[in-house]
Every structure is written in C-alpha cells, then in structure tokens.
Amino acid sequence: MPVTVVTGFLGAGKSTLLRRLLLDSGLRLAVLVNEFGEVGIDGELIRSCGFCPDDELDGRVVELANGCLCCTVQDEFLPTMQTLLERADQLDGIVVETSGLALPLPLVQAFQWPEIRTRTRVTGVVTVVDGEALRSGSVVGDPAALEAQRLADPSLDHLSDINELFEDQLEAADLVLVSRADRLESAALEAVCEQMRQQVRRGVSVLPMQRGDVPAALLLGLERSEHHHDHHDHSHVAMQSAVLRLDGSFDRAKLEAVLNQQIAAQGLLRLKGRAWLAGKSVPLQIQAVGLRLECWFDAAARQERPGGDGLELVLLGLQVDTPAMEKALLALLER
C-alpha cells in the first residue's frame, strides 16, 4: 500500500493541500490525521470536504489525538495502520498528516516494523512550509498557537527548539512545498525558495504552492495520477514530463545507481516505471519521489512481458533532460 507522509507546522497549509488532493486525484485514499488536543480541527476539515460518501468516512479518515506519532508508534500508530490495511482492497493509498510537532524520521522508520513492513511503502515525505511566515523571519505563522498545541500534550519531551524541529522536517523531506505563494511578490517568493534549497538535501525540490494546488502525480506514487498531464494548469509551475523506453538487459544494482545519480543531478520530482530483467518473470517496479527511490519485484503485476528485456520510465521535473538519462542508461548496456 503506497503511503505519503505530509508534515509541517500548524497553519502551514497541510489540510488545504490534503483537501485538494482528496477531491482532485480521483483516487480512493485514506487519511490518518495526527492532532493534539480534544478538538480535531484538521480531521473535521477533511471529513467535511465531500471527498467520499458519508458512510465511508469512518473507514477513510482516522484521527489520532493527544499523542505524537513518533512517541506512540506501538500503542497507536501500528494498530491504526493494521486496521486501514484490512481494507486494502478498497483503497488506492494512505496519506499520513503529522501534527508538525511529531519528528518525521521516526515515523518513516516505523513503516519498517515487521507488522506492516511488507504491506506498505513510503512513496514520499512532503514538507509544507509557510512562505509568508518565512518571509517575515519566522518558521511558523502563529507561534502562540503552536505553543498552545505543544502544551496540549505533556509527553512532547523531545521538543526543545522549534527551529531544530523545522530543520528535522526539511531533513526528512523528499519534496518541499512553499505555501501562500500568491501572497508574496516574485522576488520575495524566490528568496524564500532559495532559503529552503540551502537547507534541504541535494536533489530535493522546493516548489511554490497556492491554496493547495499541486498535481497529485507529485505527491503520490500511484498509477492513475500519472495520467494527469495538465501540470501547468494545476501548479502554475512550468513542469515537464517525458517517457523513455529502452531495450536491453540491465543489471538491477547498476540501474538503481544510475537512476539515483540522475534524479539528484536533474532534480527530478517524480520518476516511475518498470524494467524487465533477465531471468525474472515479473517486472521490477520503479518509483521515486524526489530522492526516495524504491524498486521491487511485483508478483501481482499483470503487465504483459515485451519481446525481450527492457525498461520504460516516466520522468517529471522542472527541467527534464531526457537525453542525459538515456545516455547514462545506454552506457550500462555497453559495459
């Protein structure tokens, strides 16, 4: 089951992003919302957006209140995920919205627990940052509200400095979205984006966002989202996509190394595809969101094997250099 993790501070724009994603993606998604306090505001906003019939809401929106996911993995997170996975045949994917006060890396690591490791894969960690707040010199728009959220749960002993937690959010990110882009002048927006680029890992893309308007293909490693080609209309960012098909027998380890190198060098936002390798009856599935590349043999895949070994990829980015990718891959066949 593909899982996308969305993190960011209170008020950064996570719920707005999720509402647009749920309504526009055309996918059957379940949402796990981690909040603090007795009033689940984010959960109610998602429940009321009309993304699914009322009789499905209880199975599609799950709220964990009064706790931090990274502190309650065994007691709350794992049982909740197992419950969602019992309905896997009715879902296309799961989105986890953290409170922003949860450390994102331990949450991602929790998907390696034996109970769910073979049944889930994290397709990407998306960090939403408040562009308007960053322009004014703060990592959060309403520090008082954030402090009230923190005080709602006395178990947050790991939270000592907001700026350090912000650095953790950026370190975990496979994609960073700068919200409220429409409220900033172009020079100020570019300055904020550049500031974020200096703080993320090499190859992680930083994109402006307004009102949660981002193509589903950027966030989800799911088949149906790839058929949305009108990227310009959705994101107001000049995105490019390309399809690459090559015949030949590839070595898996060398293939993954080249893909990793090209993703980082080109700053690709998404990459997906499949490879038919010598001696394998099922294709090697390939998925990447930012720098997070995952490849696995899918026994459930029903794609008809082509005449011989080969590879097909879909690339999505701000500047897609298809010839460079093709050259690097062809070099593997010449060795």
Coordinates of C-alpha atoms in Angstrom, one line a residue:
M1 CA 0.0 0.0 0.0
P2 CA 1.6 3.3 -1.0
V3 CA 1.8 5.8 1.8
T4 CA 2.6 9.6 1.5
V5 CA 3.6 11.5 4.7
V6 CA 2.7 15.2 4.9
T7 CA 4.4 17.2 7.6
G8 CA 4.6 20.9 8.5
F9 CA 3.7 23.2 11.4
L10 CA 0.3 24.3 12.4
G11 CA -1.1 26.7 9.8
A12 CA 1.4 25.8 7.1
G13 CA -1.2 24.6 4.7
K14 CA -1.3 20.8 5.1
S15 CA -5.1 20.4 5.4
T16 CA -5.7 22.7 2.4
L17 CA -3.3 20.6 0.4
L18 CA -5.0 17.4 1.5
R19 CA -8.4 18.6 0.7
R20 CA -7.4 19.5 -2.8
L21 CA -5.6 16.1 -3.2
L22 CA -8.6 14.1 -2.0
L23 CA -11.0 16.0 -4.2
D24 CA -8.9 16.2 -7.4
S25 CA -6.9 13.0 -7.5
G26 CA -9.7 10.6 -8.4
L27 CA -8.1 8.1 -6.0
R28 CA -9.6 6.1 -3.1
L29 CA -7.4 7.5 -0.3
A30 CA -7.5 7.0 3.4
V31 CA -6.1 9.8 5.7
L32 CA -4.5 9.3 9.1
V33 CA -4.5 12.7 10.9
N34 CA -2.3 13.2 14.0
E35 CA -3.5 16.1 16.1
F36 CA -3.2 17.4 19.6
G37 CA -5.9 18.4 22.0
E38 CA -9.6 17.3 22.2
V39 CA -10.8 19.2 19.2
G40 CA -9.8 17.6 15.9
I41 CA -9.9 20.6 13.6
D42 CA -7.9 19.2 10.8
G43 CA -9.8 16.0 10.8
E44 CA -13.1 17.8 10.7
L45 CA -11.9 19.9 7.8
I46 CA -11.1 16.8 5.8
R47 CA -14.3 15.0 6.7
S48 CA -16.4 17.9 5.6
C49 CA -14.8 18.4 2.2
G50 CA -17.0 15.8 0.5
F51 CA -14.3 13.6 -0.9
C52 CA -16.2 10.3 -0.2
P53 CA -19.7 9.2 0.7
D54 CA -20.7 9.8 4.4
D55 CA -21.0 6.1 5.1
E56 CA -17.3 5.6 4.2
L57 CA -15.9 8.4 6.3
D58 CA -15.2 6.4 9.4
G59 CA -13.1 4.0 7.4
R60 CA -11.3 6.7 5.3
V61 CA -10.4 9.3 7.9
V62 CA -8.7 8.2 11.1
E63 CA -7.7 10.7 13.8
L64 CA -5.1 10.2 16.5
A65 CA -5.4 12.9 19.1
N66 CA -3.5 13.7 22.3
G67 CA -0.4 12.0 21.2
C68 CA 2.7 12.3 18.9
L69 CA 3.0 9.6 16.3
C70 CA 6.7 9.2 16.9
C71 CA 6.1 8.7 20.6
T72 CA 3.1 6.3 20.3
V73 CA 4.2 4.0 17.4
Q74 CA 3.5 0.7 19.1
D75 CA 0.4 1.7 21.1
E76 CA -1.5 3.8 18.5
F77 CA 0.2 4.0 15.1
L78 CA 0.7 0.3 14.3
P79 CA -2.8 -0.8 15.3
T80 CA -4.3 2.1 13.3
M81 CA -2.3 1.1 10.2
Q82 CA -3.2 -2.5 10.6
T83 CA -6.9 -1.5 10.7
L84 CA -6.5 0.5 7.5
L85 CA -4.6 -2.3 5.8
E86 CA -7.5 -4.7 6.5
R87 CA -9.4 -2.6 3.9
A88 CA -6.5 -2.5 1.4
D89 CA -8.7 -3.9 -1.4
Q90 CA -10.9 -0.8 -1.1
L91 CA -8.1 1.8 -1.1
D92 CA -5.5 3.1 -3.6
G93 CA -3.3 4.6 -0.9
I94 CA -2.9 6.2 2.5
V95 CA -1.9 9.7 3.4
V96 CA -0.5 10.5 6.9
E97 CA -0.7 14.1 8.1
T98 CA 1.5 14.6 11.1
S99 CA 0.9 17.4 13.6
G100 CA 4.1 19.1 12.7
L101 CA 5.2 18.6 16.3
A102 CA 6.0 15.0 15.5
L103 CA 9.5 14.1 14.4
P104 CA 9.1 12.9 10.8
L105 CA 12.1 10.5 10.6
P106 CA 11.0 8.1 13.4
L107 CA 7.6 8.0 11.8
V108 CA 9.1 7.0 8.4
Q109 CA 11.2 4.4 10.2
A110 CA 8.0 3.0 11.8
F111 CA 7.0 1.6 8.4
Q112 CA 9.9 -0.9 8.8
W113 CA 8.2 -2.5 11.8
P114 CA 7.6 -6.3 11.0
E115 CA 3.8 -5.9 11.3
I116 CA 3.5 -3.6 8.3
R117 CA 6.9 -3.6 6.5
T118 CA 5.8 -6.0 3.7
R119 CA 2.4 -4.4 3.3
T120 CA 3.3 -0.7 2.9
R121 CA 5.9 1.5 1.2
V122 CA 6.5 5.2 1.8
T123 CA 6.3 6.9 -1.6
G124 CA 7.5 10.3 -0.2
V125 CA 7.7 12.7 2.6
V126 CA 6.2 16.1 1.7
T127 CA 7.1 19.1 4.0
V128 CA 4.8 22.1 3.8
V129 CA 6.3 25.4 4.9
D130 CA 4.6 28.8 5.4
G131 CA 6.1 31.1 2.8
E132 CA 4.5 34.2 4.3
A133 CA 5.9 33.4 7.7
L134 CA 9.4 32.7 6.3
R135 CA 9.4 36.0 4.5
S136 CA 8.8 37.7 7.9
G137 CA 11.7 35.7 9.5
S138 CA 9.7 33.1 11.3
V139 CA 9.3 29.3 10.6
V140 CA 5.7 29.4 11.8
G141 CA 2.9 31.9 11.2
D142 CA 1.4 31.8 14.7
P143 CA 3.9 31.0 17.4
A144 CA 1.4 31.3 20.1
A145 CA -1.0 28.8 18.6
L146 CA 1.9 26.4 18.1
E147 CA 2.9 26.7 21.7
A148 CA -0.7 26.1 22.8
Q149 CA -0.7 23.0 20.6
R150 CA 2.6 21.8 22.2
L151 CA 1.2 22.3 25.7
A152 CA -1.8 20.2 24.9
D153 CA 0.4 17.2 25.2
P154 CA 2.9 16.9 28.1
S155 CA 4.6 13.9 26.5
L156 CA 6.4 16.1 24.0
D157 CA 9.7 15.8 25.8
H158 CA 11.6 15.7 22.5
L159 CA 10.5 19.2 21.6
S160 CA 13.1 21.7 22.8
D161 CA 13.5 24.1 20.0
I162 CA 11.1 25.0 17.1
N163 CA 13.9 25.8 14.7
E164 CA 15.5 22.4 15.3
L165 CA 12.2 20.7 14.6
F166 CA 11.9 22.7 11.4
E167 CA 15.3 21.5 10.4
D168 CA 14.2 17.9 11.1
Q169 CA 11.2 18.5 8.8
L170 CA 13.4 19.7 6.0
E171 CA 15.9 16.9 6.5
A172 CA 13.2 14.3 6.1
A173 CA 11.6 15.9 3.1
D174 CA 11.6 14.4 -0.4
L175 CA 9.7 17.5 -1.6
V176 CA 9.2 20.9 0.0
L177 CA 6.1 23.0 -0.8
V178 CA 6.1 26.7 0.0
S179 CA 2.5 27.7 0.7
R180 CA 0.8 31.1 0.3
A181 CA 2.9 31.7 -2.8
D182 CA 0.2 34.0 -4.1
R183 CA 0.7 36.4 -1.2
L184 CA 4.4 37.0 -2.0
E185 CA 6.0 39.2 -4.6
S186 CA 8.0 37.2 -7.1
A187 CA 11.4 38.4 -5.7
A188 CA 10.3 37.6 -2.1
L189 CA 9.0 34.2 -3.1
E190 CA 12.2 33.3 -4.9
A191 CA 14.2 34.4 -1.9
V192 CA 12.2 32.1 0.4
C193 CA 12.5 29.2 -2.0
E194 CA 16.3 29.7 -2.3
Q195 CA 16.5 29.8 1.5
M196 CA 14.8 26.4 1.6
R197 CA 17.0 25.0 -1.1
Q198 CA 20.0 25.8 1.1
Q199 CA 18.6 23.8 3.9
V200 CA 17.4 20.6 2.2
R201 CA 19.3 17.6 0.9
R202 CA 20.9 17.9 -2.5
G203 CA 18.4 17.0 -5.2
V204 CA 15.2 17.8 -3.1
S205 CA 12.9 20.1 -5.0
V206 CA 11.3 23.2 -3.5
L207 CA 8.1 24.3 -5.2
P208 CA 5.7 27.3 -4.6
M209 CA 2.1 26.4 -3.8
Q210 CA -1.1 28.4 -3.6
R211 CA -4.3 27.1 -2.0
G212 CA -3.0 23.6 -2.0
D213 CA -3.0 23.4 -5.8
V214 CA -0.4 20.8 -6.7
P215 CA -0.6 17.9 -9.2
A216 CA -1.4 14.6 -7.5
A217 CA 1.4 13.0 -9.5
L218 CA 3.9 14.9 -7.5
L219 CA 2.7 13.6 -4.2
L220 CA 1.5 10.0 -4.9
G221 CA 3.3 7.0 -6.4
L222 CA 0.1 5.8 -7.9
E223 CA -0.8 4.8 -11.4
R224 CA -3.9 6.9 -12.0
S225 CA -2.2 10.1 -11.0
E226 CA 0.3 9.7 -13.8
H227 CA -2.4 10.3 -16.4
H228 CA -2.8 14.0 -15.3
H229 CA -0.7 15.8 -17.9
D230 CA -2.0 19.3 -17.4
H231 CA 0.7 20.2 -14.9
H232 CA 0.9 23.8 -15.9
D233 CA -2.7 24.5 -15.1
H234 CA -2.5 22.8 -11.7
S235 CA 0.6 24.1 -10.2
H236 CA 1.5 27.4 -12.0
V237 CA 5.0 25.9 -12.3
A238 CA 6.4 25.0 -15.7
M239 CA 6.8 21.3 -15.2
Q240 CA 8.0 18.9 -17.9
S241 CA 7.3 15.2 -18.4
A242 CA 8.9 12.6 -20.6
V243 CA 8.6 9.0 -21.4
L244 CA 11.7 6.9 -22.1
R245 CA 11.8 3.3 -23.4
L246 CA 14.9 1.2 -23.9
D247 CA 15.5 -2.4 -25.0
G248 CA 18.3 -4.4 -23.4
S249 CA 19.2 -6.4 -20.3
F250 CA 20.0 -4.2 -17.2
D251 CA 21.7 -5.2 -14.0
R252 CA 19.5 -4.1 -11.1
A253 CA 22.1 -2.7 -8.8
K254 CA 23.8 -0.7 -11.6
L255 CA 20.4 0.5 -12.9
E256 CA 19.4 1.8 -9.4
A257 CA 22.7 3.6 -9.0
V258 CA 22.3 5.4 -12.4
L259 CA 18.7 6.3 -11.5
N260 CA 19.8 7.7 -8.2
Q261 CA 22.5 9.7 -9.8
Q262 CA 20.2 11.2 -12.5
I263 CA 17.4 12.0 -10.0
A264 CA 19.9 14.1 -7.9
A265 CA 21.6 15.6 -10.9
Q266 CA 18.4 16.7 -12.6
G267 CA 16.4 17.4 -9.5
L268 CA 13.6 15.2 -10.8
L269 CA 10.4 15.5 -8.9
R270 CA 8.9 12.1 -9.8
L271 CA 10.1 9.0 -11.6
K272 CA 8.3 5.8 -12.2
G273 CA 8.3 2.9 -14.5
R274 CA 9.2 -0.8 -14.8
A275 CA 12.1 -2.9 -16.0
W276 CA 12.0 -6.4 -17.4
L277 CA 15.2 -8.1 -16.3
A278 CA 16.9 -11.3 -17.5
G279 CA 15.6 -14.4 -15.7
K280 CA 12.7 -12.6 -14.0
S281 CA 9.1 -13.5 -14.8
V282 CA 7.7 -10.3 -13.3
P283 CA 8.8 -6.7 -13.8
L284 CA 10.9 -4.6 -11.5
Q285 CA 8.7 -1.7 -10.4
I286 CA 10.4 1.6 -10.1
Q287 CA 9.1 4.5 -8.0
A288 CA 10.8 7.8 -6.9
V289 CA 9.6 10.9 -5.2
G290 CA 12.5 13.3 -5.0
L291 CA 15.5 11.3 -3.8
R292 CA 13.4 8.5 -2.4
L293 CA 13.9 5.7 -4.9
E294 CA 12.3 2.3 -4.3
C295 CA 12.4 -0.7 -6.6
W296 CA 10.8 -4.1 -6.1
F297 CA 9.6 -7.1 -8.0
D298 CA 5.8 -7.2 -8.1
A299 CA 4.3 -10.7 -8.3
A300 CA 0.8 -9.2 -8.6
A301 CA 1.8 -7.2 -11.7
R302 CA -0.2 -8.1 -14.8
Q303 CA 1.8 -6.3 -17.4
E304 CA 2.5 -8.4 -20.5
R305 CA 6.2 -9.0 -20.9
P306 CA 7.6 -7.4 -24.1
G307 CA 9.5 -9.4 -26.7
G308 CA 12.7 -9.1 -24.7
D309 CA 14.3 -7.4 -21.7
G310 CA 13.9 -3.7 -21.4
L311 CA 12.9 -0.6 -19.5
E312 CA 10.3 2.1 -19.6
L313 CA 10.3 5.2 -17.4
V314 CA 8.1 8.3 -16.9
L315 CA 10.1 11.4 -15.7
L316 CA 8.6 14.5 -14.2
G317 CA 10.5 17.6 -13.2
L318 CA 11.1 21.3 -13.7
Q319 CA 13.9 20.6 -16.3
V320 CA 13.8 17.1 -17.6
D321 CA 16.9 16.1 -19.5
T322 CA 15.8 13.0 -21.3
P323 CA 18.9 12.7 -23.5
A324 CA 21.1 12.7 -20.3
M325 CA 19.0 10.0 -18.7
E326 CA 19.1 7.9 -22.0
K327 CA 22.8 8.3 -22.4
A328 CA 23.5 7.2 -18.8
L329 CA 21.3 4.2 -19.1
L330 CA 22.6 3.1 -22.5
A331 CA 26.1 3.2 -21.0
L332 CA 25.1 0.4 -18.8
L333 CA 24.3 -1.8 -21.8
E334 CA 27.7 -1.2 -23.3
R335 CA 29.7 -2.4 -20.4

